[in-house]
Short mmCIF file of C-alpha atoms and ligand atoms in Angstrom, two decimals:
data_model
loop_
_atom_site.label_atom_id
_atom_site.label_comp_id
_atom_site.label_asym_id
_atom_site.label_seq_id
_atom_site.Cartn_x
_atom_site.Cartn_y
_atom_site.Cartn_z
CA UNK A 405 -84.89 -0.95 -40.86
CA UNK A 406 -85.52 2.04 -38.75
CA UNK A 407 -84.83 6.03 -39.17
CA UNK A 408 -81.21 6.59 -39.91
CA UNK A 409 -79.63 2.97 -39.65
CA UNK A 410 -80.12 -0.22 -41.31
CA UNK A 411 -81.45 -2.84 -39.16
CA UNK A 412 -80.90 -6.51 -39.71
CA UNK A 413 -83.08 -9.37 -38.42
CA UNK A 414 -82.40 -13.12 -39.16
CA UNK A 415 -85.86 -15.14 -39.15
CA UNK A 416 -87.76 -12.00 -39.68
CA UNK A 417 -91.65 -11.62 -39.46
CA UNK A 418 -93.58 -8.96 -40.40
CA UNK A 419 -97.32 -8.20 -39.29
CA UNK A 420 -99.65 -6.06 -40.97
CA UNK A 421 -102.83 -5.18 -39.87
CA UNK A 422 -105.33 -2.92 -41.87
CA UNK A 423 -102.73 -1.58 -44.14
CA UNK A 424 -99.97 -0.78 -41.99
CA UNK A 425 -97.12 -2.57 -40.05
CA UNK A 426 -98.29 -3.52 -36.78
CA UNK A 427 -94.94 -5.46 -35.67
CA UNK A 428 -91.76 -6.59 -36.93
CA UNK A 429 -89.12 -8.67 -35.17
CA UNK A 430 -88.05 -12.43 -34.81
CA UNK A 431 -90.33 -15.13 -36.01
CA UNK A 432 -90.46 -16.91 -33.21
CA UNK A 433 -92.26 -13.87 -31.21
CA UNK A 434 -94.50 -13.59 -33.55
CA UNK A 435 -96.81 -15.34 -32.02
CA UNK A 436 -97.03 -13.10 -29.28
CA UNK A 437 -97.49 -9.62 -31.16
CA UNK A 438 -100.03 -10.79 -33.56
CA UNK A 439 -102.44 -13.79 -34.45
CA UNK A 440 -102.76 -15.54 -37.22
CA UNK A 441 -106.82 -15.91 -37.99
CA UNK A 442 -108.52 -18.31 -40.51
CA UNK A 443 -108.69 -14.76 -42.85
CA UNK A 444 -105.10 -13.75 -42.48
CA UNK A 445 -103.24 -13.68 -45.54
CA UNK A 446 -99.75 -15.21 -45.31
CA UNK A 447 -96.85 -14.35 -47.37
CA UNK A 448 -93.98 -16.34 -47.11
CA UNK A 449 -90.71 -15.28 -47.62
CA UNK A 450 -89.07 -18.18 -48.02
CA UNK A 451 -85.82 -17.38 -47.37
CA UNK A 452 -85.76 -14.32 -49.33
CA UNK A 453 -85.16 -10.71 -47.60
CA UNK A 454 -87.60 -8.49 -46.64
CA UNK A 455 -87.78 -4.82 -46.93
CA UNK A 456 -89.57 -1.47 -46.98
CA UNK A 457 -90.71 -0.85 -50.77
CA UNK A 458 -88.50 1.55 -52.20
CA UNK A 459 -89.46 5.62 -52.68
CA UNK A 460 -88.22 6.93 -56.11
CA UNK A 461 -88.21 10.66 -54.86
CA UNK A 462 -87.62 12.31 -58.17
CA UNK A 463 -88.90 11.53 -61.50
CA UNK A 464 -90.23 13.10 -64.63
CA UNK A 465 -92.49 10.48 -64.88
CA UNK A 466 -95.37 11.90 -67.84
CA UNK A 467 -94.07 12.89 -71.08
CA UNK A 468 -94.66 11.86 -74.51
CA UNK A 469 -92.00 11.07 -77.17
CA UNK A 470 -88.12 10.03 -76.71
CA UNK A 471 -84.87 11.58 -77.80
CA UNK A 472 -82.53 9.08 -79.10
CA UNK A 473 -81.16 11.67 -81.37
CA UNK A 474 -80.07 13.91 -78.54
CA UNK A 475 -78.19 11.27 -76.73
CA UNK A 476 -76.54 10.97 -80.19
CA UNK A 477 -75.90 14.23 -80.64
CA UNK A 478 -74.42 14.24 -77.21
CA UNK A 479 -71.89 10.90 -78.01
CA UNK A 480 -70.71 12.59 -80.47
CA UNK A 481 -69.71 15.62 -78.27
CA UNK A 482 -72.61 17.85 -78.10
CA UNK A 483 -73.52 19.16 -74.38
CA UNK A 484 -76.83 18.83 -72.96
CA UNK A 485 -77.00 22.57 -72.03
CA UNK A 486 -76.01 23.35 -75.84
CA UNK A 487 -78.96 21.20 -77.25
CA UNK A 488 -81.32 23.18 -74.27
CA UNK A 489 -80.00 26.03 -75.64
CA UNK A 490 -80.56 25.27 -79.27
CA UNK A 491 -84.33 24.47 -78.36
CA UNK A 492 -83.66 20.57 -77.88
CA UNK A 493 -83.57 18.97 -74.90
CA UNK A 494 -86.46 19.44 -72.43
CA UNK A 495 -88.07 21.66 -74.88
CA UNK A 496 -88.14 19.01 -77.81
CA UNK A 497 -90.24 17.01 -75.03
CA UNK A 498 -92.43 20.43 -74.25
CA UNK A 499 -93.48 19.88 -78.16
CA UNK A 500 -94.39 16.57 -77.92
CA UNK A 501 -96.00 16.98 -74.61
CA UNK A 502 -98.26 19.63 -75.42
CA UNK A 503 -99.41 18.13 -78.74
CA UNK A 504 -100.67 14.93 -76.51
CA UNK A 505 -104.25 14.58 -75.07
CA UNK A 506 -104.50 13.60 -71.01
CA UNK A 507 -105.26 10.26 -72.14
CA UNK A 508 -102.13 9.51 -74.17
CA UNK A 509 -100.26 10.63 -71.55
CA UNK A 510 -101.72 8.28 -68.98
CA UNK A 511 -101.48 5.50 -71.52
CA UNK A 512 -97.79 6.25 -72.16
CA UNK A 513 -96.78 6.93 -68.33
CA UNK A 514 -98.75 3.63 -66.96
CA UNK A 515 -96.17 1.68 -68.63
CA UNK A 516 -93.31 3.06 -66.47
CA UNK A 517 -95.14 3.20 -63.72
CA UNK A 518 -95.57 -0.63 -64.14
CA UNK A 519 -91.46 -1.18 -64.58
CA UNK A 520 -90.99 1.01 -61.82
CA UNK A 521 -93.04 -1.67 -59.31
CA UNK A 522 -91.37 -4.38 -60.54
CA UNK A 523 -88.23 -2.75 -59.66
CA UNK A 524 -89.62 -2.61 -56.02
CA UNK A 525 -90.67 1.23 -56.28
CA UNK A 526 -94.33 1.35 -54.03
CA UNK A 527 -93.93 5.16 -53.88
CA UNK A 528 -93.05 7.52 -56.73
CA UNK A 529 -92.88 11.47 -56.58
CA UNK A 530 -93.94 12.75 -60.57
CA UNK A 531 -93.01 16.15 -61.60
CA UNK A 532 -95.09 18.37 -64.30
CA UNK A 533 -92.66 20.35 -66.45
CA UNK A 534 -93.22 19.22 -70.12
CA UNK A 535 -95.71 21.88 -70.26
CA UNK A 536 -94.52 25.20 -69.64
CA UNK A 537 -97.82 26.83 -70.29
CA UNK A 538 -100.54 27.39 -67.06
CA UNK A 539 -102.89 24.46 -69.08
CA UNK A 540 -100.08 22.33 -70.08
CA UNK A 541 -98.59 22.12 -66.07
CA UNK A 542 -101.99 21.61 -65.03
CA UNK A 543 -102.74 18.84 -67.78
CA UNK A 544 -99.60 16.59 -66.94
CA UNK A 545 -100.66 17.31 -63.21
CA UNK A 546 -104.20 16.46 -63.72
CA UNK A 547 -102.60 12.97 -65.30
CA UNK A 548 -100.46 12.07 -62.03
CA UNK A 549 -103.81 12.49 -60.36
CA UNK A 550 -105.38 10.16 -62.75
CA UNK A 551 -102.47 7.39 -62.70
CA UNK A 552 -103.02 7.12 -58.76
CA UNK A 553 -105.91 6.46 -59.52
CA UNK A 554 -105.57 4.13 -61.97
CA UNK A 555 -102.85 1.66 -60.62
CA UNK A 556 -101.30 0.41 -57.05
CA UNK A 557 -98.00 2.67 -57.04
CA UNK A 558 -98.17 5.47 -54.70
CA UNK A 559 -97.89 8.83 -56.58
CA UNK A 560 -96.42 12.61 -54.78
CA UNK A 561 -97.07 15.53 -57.24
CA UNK A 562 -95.10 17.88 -58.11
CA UNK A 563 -95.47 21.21 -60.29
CA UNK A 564 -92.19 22.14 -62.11
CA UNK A 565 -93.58 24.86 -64.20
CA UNK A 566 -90.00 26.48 -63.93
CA UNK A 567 -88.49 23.94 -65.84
CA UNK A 568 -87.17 25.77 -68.81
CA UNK A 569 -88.25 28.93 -70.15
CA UNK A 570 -90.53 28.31 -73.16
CA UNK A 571 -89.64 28.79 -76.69
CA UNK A 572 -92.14 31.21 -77.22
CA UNK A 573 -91.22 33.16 -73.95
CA UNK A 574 -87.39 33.05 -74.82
CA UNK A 575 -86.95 37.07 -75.26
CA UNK A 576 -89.38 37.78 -72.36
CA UNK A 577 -88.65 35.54 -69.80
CA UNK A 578 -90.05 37.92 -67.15
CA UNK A 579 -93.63 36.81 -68.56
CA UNK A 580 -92.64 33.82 -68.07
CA UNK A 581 -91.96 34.18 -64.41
CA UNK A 582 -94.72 36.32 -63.65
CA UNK A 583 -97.07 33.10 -65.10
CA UNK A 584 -95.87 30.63 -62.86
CA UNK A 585 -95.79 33.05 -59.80
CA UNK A 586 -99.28 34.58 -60.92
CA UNK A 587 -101.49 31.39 -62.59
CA UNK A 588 -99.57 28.21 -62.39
CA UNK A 589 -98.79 28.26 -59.07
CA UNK A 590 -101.89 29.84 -56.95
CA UNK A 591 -104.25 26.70 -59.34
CA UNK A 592 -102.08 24.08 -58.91
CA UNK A 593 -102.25 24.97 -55.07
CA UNK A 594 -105.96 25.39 -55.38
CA UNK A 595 -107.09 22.82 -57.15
CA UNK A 596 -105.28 20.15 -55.20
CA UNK A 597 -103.15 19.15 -57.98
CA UNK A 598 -99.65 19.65 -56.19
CA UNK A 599 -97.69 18.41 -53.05
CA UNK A 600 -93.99 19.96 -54.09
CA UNK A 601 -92.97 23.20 -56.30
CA UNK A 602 -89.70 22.24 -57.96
CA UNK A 603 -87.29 25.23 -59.57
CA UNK A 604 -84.63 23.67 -62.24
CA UNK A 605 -81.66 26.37 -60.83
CA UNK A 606 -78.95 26.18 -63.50
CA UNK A 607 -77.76 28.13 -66.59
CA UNK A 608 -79.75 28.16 -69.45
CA UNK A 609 -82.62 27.36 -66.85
CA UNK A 610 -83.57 29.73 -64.10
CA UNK A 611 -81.21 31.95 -61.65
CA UNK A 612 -80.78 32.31 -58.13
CA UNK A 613 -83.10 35.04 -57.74
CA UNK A 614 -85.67 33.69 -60.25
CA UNK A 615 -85.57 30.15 -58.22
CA UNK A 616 -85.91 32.40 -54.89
CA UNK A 617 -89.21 34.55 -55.94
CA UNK A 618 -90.79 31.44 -57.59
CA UNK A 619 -90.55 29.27 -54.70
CA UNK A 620 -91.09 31.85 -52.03
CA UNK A 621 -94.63 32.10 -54.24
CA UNK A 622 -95.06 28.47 -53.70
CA UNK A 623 -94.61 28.62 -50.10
CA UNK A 624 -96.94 31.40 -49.94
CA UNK A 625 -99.66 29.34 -51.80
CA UNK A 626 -98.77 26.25 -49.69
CA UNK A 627 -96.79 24.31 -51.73
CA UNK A 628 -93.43 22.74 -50.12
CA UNK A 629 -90.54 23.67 -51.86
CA UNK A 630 -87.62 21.66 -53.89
CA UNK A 631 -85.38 22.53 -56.29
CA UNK A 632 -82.63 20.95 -58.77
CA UNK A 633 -79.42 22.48 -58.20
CA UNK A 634 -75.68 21.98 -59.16
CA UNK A 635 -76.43 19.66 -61.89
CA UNK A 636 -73.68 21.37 -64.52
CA UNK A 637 -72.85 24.62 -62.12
CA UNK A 638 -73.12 25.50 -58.65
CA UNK A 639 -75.20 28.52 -58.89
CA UNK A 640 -76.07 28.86 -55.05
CA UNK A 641 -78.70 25.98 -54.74
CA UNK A 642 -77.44 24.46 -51.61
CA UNK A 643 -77.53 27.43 -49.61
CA UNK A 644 -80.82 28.46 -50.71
CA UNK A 645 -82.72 25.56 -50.20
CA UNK A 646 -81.25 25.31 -46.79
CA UNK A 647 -82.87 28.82 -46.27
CA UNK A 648 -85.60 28.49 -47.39
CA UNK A 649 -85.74 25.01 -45.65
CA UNK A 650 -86.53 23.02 -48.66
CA UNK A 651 -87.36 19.39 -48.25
CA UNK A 652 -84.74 18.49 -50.53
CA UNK A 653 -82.27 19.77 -53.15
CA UNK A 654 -81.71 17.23 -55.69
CA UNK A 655 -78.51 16.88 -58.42
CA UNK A 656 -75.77 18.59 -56.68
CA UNK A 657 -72.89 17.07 -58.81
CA UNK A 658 -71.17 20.45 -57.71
CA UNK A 659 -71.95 22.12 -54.40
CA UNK A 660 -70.18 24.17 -52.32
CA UNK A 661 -68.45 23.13 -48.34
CA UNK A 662 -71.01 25.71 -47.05
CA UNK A 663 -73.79 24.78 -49.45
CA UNK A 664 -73.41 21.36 -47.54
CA UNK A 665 -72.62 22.49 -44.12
CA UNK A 666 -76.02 24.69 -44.50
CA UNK A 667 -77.93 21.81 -45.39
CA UNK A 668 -76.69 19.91 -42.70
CA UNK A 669 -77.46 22.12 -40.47
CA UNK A 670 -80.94 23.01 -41.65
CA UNK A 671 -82.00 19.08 -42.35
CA UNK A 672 -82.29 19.54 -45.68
CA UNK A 673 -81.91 16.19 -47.99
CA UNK A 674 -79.34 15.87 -51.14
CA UNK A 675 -81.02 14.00 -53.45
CA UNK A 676 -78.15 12.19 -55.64
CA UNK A 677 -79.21 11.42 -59.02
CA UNK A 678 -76.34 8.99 -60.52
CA UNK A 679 -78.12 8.12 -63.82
CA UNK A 680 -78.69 11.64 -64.67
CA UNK A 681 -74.54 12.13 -64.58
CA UNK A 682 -73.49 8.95 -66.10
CA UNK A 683 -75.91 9.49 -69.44
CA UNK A 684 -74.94 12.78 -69.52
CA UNK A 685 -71.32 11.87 -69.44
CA UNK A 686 -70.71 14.42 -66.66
CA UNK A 687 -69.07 14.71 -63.03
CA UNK A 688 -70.25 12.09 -60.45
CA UNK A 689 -72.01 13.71 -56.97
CA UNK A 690 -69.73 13.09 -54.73
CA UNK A 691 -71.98 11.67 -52.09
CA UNK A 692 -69.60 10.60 -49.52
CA UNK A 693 -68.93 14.16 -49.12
CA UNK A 694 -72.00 14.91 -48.44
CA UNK A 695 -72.55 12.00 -45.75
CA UNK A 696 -69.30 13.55 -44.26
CA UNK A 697 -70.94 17.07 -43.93
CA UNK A 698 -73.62 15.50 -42.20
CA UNK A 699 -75.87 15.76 -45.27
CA UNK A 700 -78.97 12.70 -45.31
CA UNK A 701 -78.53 11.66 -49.50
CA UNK A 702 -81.66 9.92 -50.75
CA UNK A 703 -81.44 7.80 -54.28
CA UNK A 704 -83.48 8.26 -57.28
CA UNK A 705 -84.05 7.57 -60.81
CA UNK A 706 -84.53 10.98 -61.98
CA UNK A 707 -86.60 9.21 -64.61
CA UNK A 708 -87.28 10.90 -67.63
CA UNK A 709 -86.93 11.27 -71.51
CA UNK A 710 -83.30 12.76 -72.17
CA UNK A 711 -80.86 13.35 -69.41
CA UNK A 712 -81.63 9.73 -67.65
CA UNK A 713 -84.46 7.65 -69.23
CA UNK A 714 -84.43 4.56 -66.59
CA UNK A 715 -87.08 2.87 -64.20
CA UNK A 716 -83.86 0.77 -62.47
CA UNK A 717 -84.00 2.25 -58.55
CA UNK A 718 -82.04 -0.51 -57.57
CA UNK A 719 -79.23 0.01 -60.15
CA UNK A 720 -78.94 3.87 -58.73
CA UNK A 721 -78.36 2.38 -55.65
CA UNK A 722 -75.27 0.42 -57.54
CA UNK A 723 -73.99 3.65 -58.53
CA UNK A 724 -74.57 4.99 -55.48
CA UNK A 725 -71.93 3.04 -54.05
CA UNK A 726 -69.52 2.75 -56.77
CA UNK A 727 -69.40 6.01 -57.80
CA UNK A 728 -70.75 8.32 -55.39
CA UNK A 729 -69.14 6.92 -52.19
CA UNK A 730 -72.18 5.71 -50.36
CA UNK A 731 -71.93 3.02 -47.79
CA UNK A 732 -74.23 0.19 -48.75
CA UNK A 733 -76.37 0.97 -45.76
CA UNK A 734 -76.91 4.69 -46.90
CA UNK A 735 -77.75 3.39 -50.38
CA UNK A 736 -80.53 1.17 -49.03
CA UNK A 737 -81.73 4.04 -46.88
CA UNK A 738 -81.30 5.88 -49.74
CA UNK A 739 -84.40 4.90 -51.53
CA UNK A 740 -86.71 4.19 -48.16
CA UNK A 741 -85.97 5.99 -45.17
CA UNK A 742 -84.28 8.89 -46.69
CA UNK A 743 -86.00 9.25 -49.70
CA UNK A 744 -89.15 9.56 -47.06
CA UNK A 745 -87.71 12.54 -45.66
CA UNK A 746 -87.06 14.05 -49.18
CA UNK A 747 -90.74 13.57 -49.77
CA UNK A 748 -91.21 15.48 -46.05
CA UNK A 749 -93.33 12.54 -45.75
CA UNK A 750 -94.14 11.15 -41.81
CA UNK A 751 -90.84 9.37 -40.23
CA UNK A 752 -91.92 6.03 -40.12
CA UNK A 753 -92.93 6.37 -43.82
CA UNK A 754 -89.63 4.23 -46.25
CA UNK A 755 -89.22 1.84 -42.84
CA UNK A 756 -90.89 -1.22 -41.61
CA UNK A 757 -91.90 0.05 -37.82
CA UNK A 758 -94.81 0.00 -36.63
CA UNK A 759 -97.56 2.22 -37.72
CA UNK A 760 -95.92 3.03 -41.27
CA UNK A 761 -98.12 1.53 -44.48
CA UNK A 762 -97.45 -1.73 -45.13
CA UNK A 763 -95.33 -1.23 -48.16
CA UNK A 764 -93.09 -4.52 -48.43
CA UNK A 765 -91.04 -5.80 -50.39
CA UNK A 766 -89.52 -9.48 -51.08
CA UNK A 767 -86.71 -10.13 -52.80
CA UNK A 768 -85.19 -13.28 -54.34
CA UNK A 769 -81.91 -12.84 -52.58
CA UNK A 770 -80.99 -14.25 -49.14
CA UNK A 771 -78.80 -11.14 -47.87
CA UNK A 772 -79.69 -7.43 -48.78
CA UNK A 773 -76.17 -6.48 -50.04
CA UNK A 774 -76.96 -8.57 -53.06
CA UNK A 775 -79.92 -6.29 -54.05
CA UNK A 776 -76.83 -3.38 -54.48
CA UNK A 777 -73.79 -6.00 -55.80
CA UNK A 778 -76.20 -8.24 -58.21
CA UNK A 779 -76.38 -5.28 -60.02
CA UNK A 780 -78.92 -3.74 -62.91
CA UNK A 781 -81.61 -6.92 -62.30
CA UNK A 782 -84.56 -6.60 -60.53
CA UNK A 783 -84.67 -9.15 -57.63
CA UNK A 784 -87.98 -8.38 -56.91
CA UNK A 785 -90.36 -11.30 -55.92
CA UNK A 786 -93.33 -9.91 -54.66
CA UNK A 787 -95.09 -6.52 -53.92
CA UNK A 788 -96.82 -5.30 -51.07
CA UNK A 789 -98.96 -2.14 -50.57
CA UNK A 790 -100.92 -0.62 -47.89
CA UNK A 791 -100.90 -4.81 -46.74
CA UNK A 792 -102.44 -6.05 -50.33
CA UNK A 793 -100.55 -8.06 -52.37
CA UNK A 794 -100.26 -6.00 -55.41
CA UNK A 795 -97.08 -8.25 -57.00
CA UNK A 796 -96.96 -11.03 -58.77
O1 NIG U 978 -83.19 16.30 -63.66
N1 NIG U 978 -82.27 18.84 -65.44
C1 NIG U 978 -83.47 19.06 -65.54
N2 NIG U 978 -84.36 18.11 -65.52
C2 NIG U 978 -84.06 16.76 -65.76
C3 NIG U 978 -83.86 16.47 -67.18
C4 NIG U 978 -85.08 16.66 -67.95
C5 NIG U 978 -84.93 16.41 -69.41
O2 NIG U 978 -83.80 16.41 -69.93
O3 NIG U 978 -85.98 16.23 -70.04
C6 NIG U 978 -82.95 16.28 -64.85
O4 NIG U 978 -81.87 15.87 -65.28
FE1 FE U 979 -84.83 15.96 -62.66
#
């Protein structure tokens, strides 16, 4: 599999040398790209198919508590913008959050971290944003840094101080502002803590103009900007993260023809959430529209505890295709080679050519349609990363 297309090779080999791919082709020319030494370790496939290890690009991955109630509340015909704005939602989680030490959070997010590998994921971005205080962003930041420490799944951070206003902030939401612009933002930059600044741009959330200072701060301080956009209402996100050249705008359930034709134009990936709409019981991204307008969609998870609490990469992939309009092809992409370029990470990064890590995965399926059609299973064999056999 290589950049923008899905490449297919019966009898495949793959050779890794010192953590990243040194070949891939045909197994009978193996032998003449790489040798096999009494200290190689072999894999075999055994029939199964072989590909890059999948990138979730968005997830809310450290949090403490759940919310059954709210997706009751919401079955029974409650929105999830009414139970934000009634001081549910993400800030029932902010609570919870705060209230729990660094190590229960590790403790509780290793768990999903381990679900997430078996479902094939060897790279996983993690937002802060269950803190929405300068200590609390740092503390669920500081605990990313731990879990890559900790265990073999490769971890981007991400600060999403401007995730909600906080309770306690509600009347002076300026404060708020001027916090993650003045504190959050120049330590997480300084201290190392954060790849990504993420703006949630929607009502009952942040504006336009709020999203535009805050991440024009982050870009100052050296973060790389993201945002959620369009997730309930198109409030503008498209076009601004297209000027602003943000690596990705994620959500975008509705988004304007120029929203998309700006993206398009500025390289800027939609990140297409499908979990996040279905629990939520609202309108599907429409992500053959966006393939149309020349727009690269990555596939994620958007893991987290209320709006789509799921590890299952592959089954976004499902939905994808059944309800967003993706080819199969731009599914698989979807969660390596494009997800990559969400993550602004190097271009061979989410593919097998040589050079990239050695991020593998095999499956227990002979053709890779059947990782999309087989639906809501993991068919996951083994894991590798950065060449070491991390799985079974
Ligand atoms: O991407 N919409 C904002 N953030 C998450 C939901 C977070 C939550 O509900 O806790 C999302 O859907
Ligand atoms: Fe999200």
């Amino acid at each position: 599999m290589e950049g923008n297309a899905v490449r297919e090779i019966e009898g495949g080999a793959v050779a890794v040398r010192e953590g990243r791919i040194l070949w891939a082709g045909k197994e009978s020319q193996l032998a003449s790209h790489a040798r096999v030494t009494p200290d190689t370790t072999v894999v075999d496939a055994g029939g199964g198919v072989v590909t890059p290890g999948f990138i979730d690009c968005h997830t809310h991955l450290v949090f403490a508590g759940s919310r059954e109630k709210e997706f009751q509340m919401r079955m029974e015909g409650k929105t999830y913008l009414e139970i934000l704005q009634a001081g549910g939602g993400i800030l029932s989680t902010v609570r919870t959050t705060r209230a729990a030490s660094e190590d229960e959070l590790v403790e509780a997010a290793l768990p999903r971290l381990r679900r997430l590998l078996r479902f094939g994921v060897t790279t996983c971005e993690a937002k802060s944003g269950y803190g929405l205080d300068t200590e609390s962003e740092l503390k669920l930041l500081r605990v990313i840094r731990k879990l890559a420490s900790l265990q073999p799944v490769k971890l981007v951070p991400t600060l999403l101080g401007a995730h909600a206003v906080p309770a306690e902030l509600r009347e002076r939401r300026e404060k708020y502002i001027d916090t993650v612009v003045g504190e959050m933002i120049p330590a997480a930059a300084r201290q190392g803590l954060a790849r990504f600044c993420d703006v949630y741009l929607e009502k009952s959330a942040f504006s336009l103009e709020e999203t535009e200072k805050i991440l024009t701060a982050a870009m100052d301080a050296g973060l790389l900007p993201k945002l959620h956009a369009g997730q309930f209402n198109d409030l503008g996100g498209a076009e601004l993260g297209a000027r602003l050249g943000a690596s990705s705008v994620d959500h975008l359930e509705n988004v304007s023809d120029e929203g998309l034709g700006m993206m398009a134009q500025k390289g800027v990936v939609a990140v297409t959430l499908p979990g996040a709409a279905f629990f939520t019981r609202e309108k599907r991204a429409d992500c053959a529209r966006m393939a149309r307008a020349g727009v690269r969609v990555a596939v994620s998870t958007d893991l987290n505890p209320g709006s789509s609490p799921t590890e299952n990469l592959p089954l976004m992939m499902t939905m994808s295709v059944v309800d967003g309009g993706l080819s199969m092809q731009e599914a698989l992409l979807g969660v390596t080679a494009s997800a990559a370029a969400a993550l602004a990470l190097p271009a061979t990064h989410g593919t097998l050519a040589p050079g990239a890590p050695a991020d593998i995965l095999v499956h227990d399926a002979g053709d890779w349609r059947r990782l999309i059609v087989h639906f809501a299973v993991s068919h996951v064999r083994s894991v590798v990363i950065d060449g070491k056999v991390v799985l079974p």
